[in-house]
């Protein structure tokens, strides 16, 4: 069984212009980092012309389907019928995208099949990580 899930999604960039352009994005999940999801935007879709990847809690993404969530760099909330807003804050500015909620739900179902919510800690090898920390501290 694969330890990684990568699901392409269609994101609509909310901009000052009346038309919201569609940009490709990919949601990623790796059971070796069971609490996190990543959302990647390819270089052509970014202002800087380089791939941009945001990492945030899987729990934040799931909770944001039902109501406003997040207080830091990433905020998520439902919007209208079958849309979810993801708002990303960086020193360079803020990006706001709409994604189909059904795509996010499908992604979260796949991640839940790989690592059920609430059992993420089982995937972590805490003894190994502690041994690495102790080795690096010497």
PDB file of C-alpha atoms in Angstrom:
ATOM      1  CA  UNK A   1       0.000   0.000   0.000  1.00  0.00           C
ATOM      2  CA  UNK A   2       1.298   3.451  -0.904  1.00  0.00           C
ATOM      3  CA  UNK A   3       2.243   5.786   1.921  1.00  0.00           C
ATOM      4  CA  UNK A   4       1.567   8.939  -0.104  1.00  0.00           C
ATOM      5  CA  UNK A   5      -1.599  10.450  -1.576  1.00  0.00           C
ATOM      6  CA  UNK A   6      -1.424  13.185  -4.223  1.00  0.00           C
ATOM      7  CA  UNK A   7      -4.726  14.528  -5.532  1.00  0.00           C
ATOM      8  CA  UNK A   8      -4.929  17.260  -8.166  1.00  0.00           C
ATOM      9  CA  UNK A   9      -7.609  19.881  -7.481  1.00  0.00           C
ATOM     10  CA  UNK A  10      -8.910  22.881  -9.353  1.00  0.00           C
ATOM     11  CA  UNK A  11      -8.444  26.069  -7.360  1.00  0.00           C
ATOM     12  CA  UNK A  12      -9.983  29.419  -8.250  1.00  0.00           C
ATOM     13  CA  UNK A  13      -7.807  32.337  -7.323  1.00  0.00           C
ATOM     14  CA  UNK A  14      -9.797  35.172  -5.780  1.00  0.00           C
ATOM     15  CA  UNK A  15      -8.371  38.409  -7.162  1.00  0.00           C
ATOM     16  CA  UNK A  16      -9.368  42.019  -7.644  1.00  0.00           C
ATOM     17  CA  UNK A  17     -10.347  41.237 -11.241  1.00  0.00           C
ATOM     18  CA  UNK A  18     -13.977  40.205 -11.774  1.00  0.00           C
ATOM     19  CA  UNK A  19     -13.001  36.837 -13.247  1.00  0.00           C
ATOM     20  CA  UNK A  20     -11.462  34.280 -10.919  1.00  0.00           C
ATOM     21  CA  UNK A  21      -8.843  32.358 -12.920  1.00  0.00           C
ATOM     22  CA  UNK A  22      -8.561  28.622 -12.395  1.00  0.00           C
ATOM     23  CA  UNK A  23      -5.161  27.400 -11.282  1.00  0.00           C
ATOM     24  CA  UNK A  24      -3.985  23.838 -10.791  1.00  0.00           C
ATOM     25  CA  UNK A  25      -3.024  22.700  -7.327  1.00  0.00           C
ATOM     26  CA  UNK A  26      -2.263  19.381  -5.669  1.00  0.00           C
ATOM     27  CA  UNK A  27      -3.166  18.187  -2.207  1.00  0.00           C
ATOM     28  CA  UNK A  28      -0.547  15.826  -0.736  1.00  0.00           C
ATOM     29  CA  UNK A  29      -0.570  13.511   2.265  1.00  0.00           C
ATOM     30  CA  UNK A  30       2.264  11.294   3.471  1.00  0.00           C
ATOM     31  CA  UNK A  31       1.650   8.890   6.319  1.00  0.00           C
ATOM     32  CA  UNK A  32       5.251   9.460   7.493  1.00  0.00           C
ATOM     33  CA  UNK A  33       4.054  12.981   8.455  1.00  0.00           C
ATOM     34  CA  UNK A  34       0.564  11.958   9.576  1.00  0.00           C
ATOM     35  CA  UNK A  35      -0.697  15.228  11.037  1.00  0.00           C
ATOM     36  CA  UNK A  36       0.099  17.360   7.972  1.00  0.00           C
ATOM     37  CA  UNK A  37      -1.199  17.970   4.478  1.00  0.00           C
ATOM     38  CA  UNK A  38       0.504  20.000   1.776  1.00  0.00           C
ATOM     39  CA  UNK A  39      -1.038  22.066  -0.975  1.00  0.00           C
ATOM     40  CA  UNK A  40       1.269  22.739  -3.898  1.00  0.00           C
ATOM     41  CA  UNK A  41       0.850  25.324  -6.624  1.00  0.00           C
ATOM     42  CA  UNK A  42       3.026  24.902  -9.748  1.00  0.00           C
ATOM     43  CA  UNK A  43       5.457  27.624 -10.841  1.00  0.00           C
ATOM     44  CA  UNK A  44       3.304  28.995 -13.707  1.00  0.00           C
ATOM     45  CA  UNK A  45       0.462  29.643 -11.243  1.00  0.00           C
ATOM     46  CA  UNK A  46       2.531  31.784  -8.848  1.00  0.00           C
ATOM     47  CA  UNK A  47       3.637  35.403  -8.988  1.00  0.00           C
ATOM     48  CA  UNK A  48       7.258  34.452  -8.304  1.00  0.00           C
ATOM     49  CA  UNK A  49       7.349  31.812 -11.046  1.00  0.00           C
ATOM     50  CA  UNK A  50       8.449  29.088  -8.612  1.00  0.00           C
ATOM     51  CA  UNK A  51       6.506  26.186  -7.123  1.00  0.00           C
ATOM     52  CA  UNK A  52       4.866  27.149  -3.833  1.00  0.00           C
ATOM     53  CA  UNK A  53       3.987  24.572  -1.195  1.00  0.00           C
ATOM     54  CA  UNK A  54       1.978  25.217   1.963  1.00  0.00           C
ATOM     55  CA  UNK A  55       1.996  22.709   4.822  1.00  0.00           C
ATOM     56  CA  UNK A  56      -0.760  22.763   7.418  1.00  0.00           C
ATOM     57  CA  UNK A  57      -2.732  20.454   9.709  1.00  0.00           C
ATOM     58  CA  UNK A  58      -5.014  17.843   8.217  1.00  0.00           C
ATOM     59  CA  UNK A  59      -7.351  18.578  11.133  1.00  0.00           C
ATOM     60  CA  UNK A  60      -7.501  22.264  10.066  1.00  0.00           C
ATOM     61  CA  UNK A  61      -8.552  21.277   6.546  1.00  0.00           C
ATOM     62  CA  UNK A  62     -11.229  18.914   7.857  1.00  0.00           C
ATOM     63  CA  UNK A  63     -12.619  21.363  10.409  1.00  0.00           C
ATOM     64  CA  UNK A  64     -12.656  24.178   7.827  1.00  0.00           C
ATOM     65  CA  UNK A  65     -15.243  22.284   5.785  1.00  0.00           C
ATOM     66  CA  UNK A  66     -17.793  22.913   8.539  1.00  0.00           C
ATOM     67  CA  UNK A  67     -16.886  26.376   9.805  1.00  0.00           C
ATOM     68  CA  UNK A  68     -14.152  29.023   9.968  1.00  0.00           C
ATOM     69  CA  UNK A  69     -10.851  27.599  11.228  1.00  0.00           C
ATOM     70  CA  UNK A  70      -7.305  28.840  11.604  1.00  0.00           C
ATOM     71  CA  UNK A  71      -5.657  31.850  13.183  1.00  0.00           C
ATOM     72  CA  UNK A  72      -2.202  31.790  11.633  1.00  0.00           C
ATOM     73  CA  UNK A  73      -0.790  31.608   8.131  1.00  0.00           C
ATOM     74  CA  UNK A  74      -3.527  29.283   6.839  1.00  0.00           C
ATOM     75  CA  UNK A  75      -7.258  29.806   7.321  1.00  0.00           C
ATOM     76  CA  UNK A  76     -10.078  27.650   5.977  1.00  0.00           C
ATOM     77  CA  UNK A  77     -13.857  28.084   5.842  1.00  0.00           C
ATOM     78  CA  UNK A  78     -16.889  26.894   3.862  1.00  0.00           C
ATOM     79  CA  UNK A  79     -18.272  29.174   1.167  1.00  0.00           C
ATOM     80  CA  UNK A  80     -21.592  28.715  -0.577  1.00  0.00           C
ATOM     81  CA  UNK A  81     -22.564  25.416  -2.110  1.00  0.00           C
ATOM     82  CA  UNK A  82     -19.639  22.972  -2.406  1.00  0.00           C
ATOM     83  CA  UNK A  83     -16.836  25.513  -2.066  1.00  0.00           C
ATOM     84  CA  UNK A  84     -14.159  25.865   0.573  1.00  0.00           C
ATOM     85  CA  UNK A  85     -11.939  28.908   0.926  1.00  0.00           C
ATOM     86  CA  UNK A  86      -8.261  28.512   1.754  1.00  0.00           C
ATOM     87  CA  UNK A  87      -6.471  31.721   2.685  1.00  0.00           C
ATOM     88  CA  UNK A  88      -2.669  31.723   2.784  1.00  0.00           C
ATOM     89  CA  UNK A  89      -0.748  34.531   4.510  1.00  0.00           C
ATOM     90  CA  UNK A  90       2.937  35.212   3.731  1.00  0.00           C
ATOM     91  CA  UNK A  91       5.176  38.267   4.121  1.00  0.00           C
ATOM     92  CA  UNK A  92       4.769  38.840   0.362  1.00  0.00           C
ATOM     93  CA  UNK A  93       0.993  38.991   0.615  1.00  0.00           C
ATOM     94  CA  UNK A  94      -2.162  36.949   0.915  1.00  0.00           C
ATOM     95  CA  UNK A  95      -3.558  34.408  -1.529  1.00  0.00           C
ATOM     96  CA  UNK A  96      -7.175  33.284  -1.372  1.00  0.00           C
ATOM     97  CA  UNK A  97      -8.397  30.283  -3.348  1.00  0.00           C
ATOM     98  CA  UNK A  98     -11.715  28.447  -3.642  1.00  0.00           C
ATOM     99  CA  UNK A  99     -11.652  24.654  -3.967  1.00  0.00           C
ATOM    100  CA  UNK A 100     -14.582  22.281  -4.453  1.00  0.00           C
ATOM    101  CA  UNK A 101     -15.493  20.946  -1.010  1.00  0.00           C
ATOM    102  CA  UNK A 102     -16.254  17.571  -2.578  1.00  0.00           C
ATOM    103  CA  UNK A 103     -12.623  17.346  -3.774  1.00  0.00           C
ATOM    104  CA  UNK A 104     -11.391  18.095  -0.263  1.00  0.00           C
ATOM    105  CA  UNK A 105     -13.770  15.541   1.248  1.00  0.00           C
ATOM    106  CA  UNK A 106     -12.590  12.891  -1.233  1.00  0.00           C
ATOM    107  CA  UNK A 107      -8.965  13.715  -0.358  1.00  0.00           C
ATOM    108  CA  UNK A 108      -9.662  13.524   3.389  1.00  0.00           C
ATOM    109  CA  UNK A 109     -11.475  10.196   2.956  1.00  0.00           C
ATOM    110  CA  UNK A 110      -8.396   8.813   1.194  1.00  0.00           C
ATOM    111  CA  UNK A 111      -6.096  10.108   3.944  1.00  0.00           C
ATOM    112  CA  UNK A 112      -8.422   8.629   6.561  1.00  0.00           C
ATOM    113  CA  UNK A 113      -8.234   5.236   4.867  1.00  0.00           C
ATOM    114  CA  UNK A 114      -4.437   5.478   5.037  1.00  0.00           C
ATOM    115  CA  UNK A 115      -4.256   6.883   8.592  1.00  0.00           C
ATOM    116  CA  UNK A 116      -7.540   7.243  10.492  1.00  0.00           C
ATOM    117  CA  UNK A 117      -8.063  10.598  12.212  1.00  0.00           C
ATOM    118  CA  UNK A 118      -7.103  10.296  15.865  1.00  0.00           C
ATOM    119  CA  UNK A 119      -4.580   7.525  15.182  1.00  0.00           C
ATOM    120  CA  UNK A 120      -1.847   9.664  13.634  1.00  0.00           C
ATOM    121  CA  UNK A 121       0.408   9.115  16.641  1.00  0.00           C
ATOM    122  CA  UNK A 122       0.590   5.382  15.829  1.00  0.00           C
ATOM    123  CA  UNK A 123       2.507   6.246  12.639  1.00  0.00           C
ATOM    124  CA  UNK A 124       5.205   8.126  14.521  1.00  0.00           C
ATOM    125  CA  UNK A 125       8.361   6.321  15.600  1.00  0.00           C
ATOM    126  CA  UNK A 126       8.982   8.469  18.664  1.00  0.00           C
ATOM    127  CA  UNK A 127      11.871   6.308  19.914  1.00  0.00           C
ATOM    128  CA  UNK A 128      13.692   6.763  16.608  1.00  0.00           C
ATOM    129  CA  UNK A 129      13.112  10.539  16.581  1.00  0.00           C
ATOM    130  CA  UNK A 130      14.218  10.841  20.221  1.00  0.00           C
ATOM    131  CA  UNK A 131      17.381   8.868  19.477  1.00  0.00           C
ATOM    132  CA  UNK A 132      18.136  11.227  16.555  1.00  0.00           C
ATOM    133  CA  UNK A 133      17.640  14.256  18.788  1.00  0.00           C
ATOM    134  CA  UNK A 134      19.926  12.838  21.442  1.00  0.00           C
ATOM    135  CA  UNK A 135      22.575  11.960  18.848  1.00  0.00           C
ATOM    136  CA  UNK A 136      22.429  15.479  17.391  1.00  0.00           C
ATOM    137  CA  UNK A 137      22.673  17.040  20.862  1.00  0.00           C
ATOM    138  CA  UNK A 138      26.122  15.547  21.487  1.00  0.00           C
TER     139      UNK A 138
END
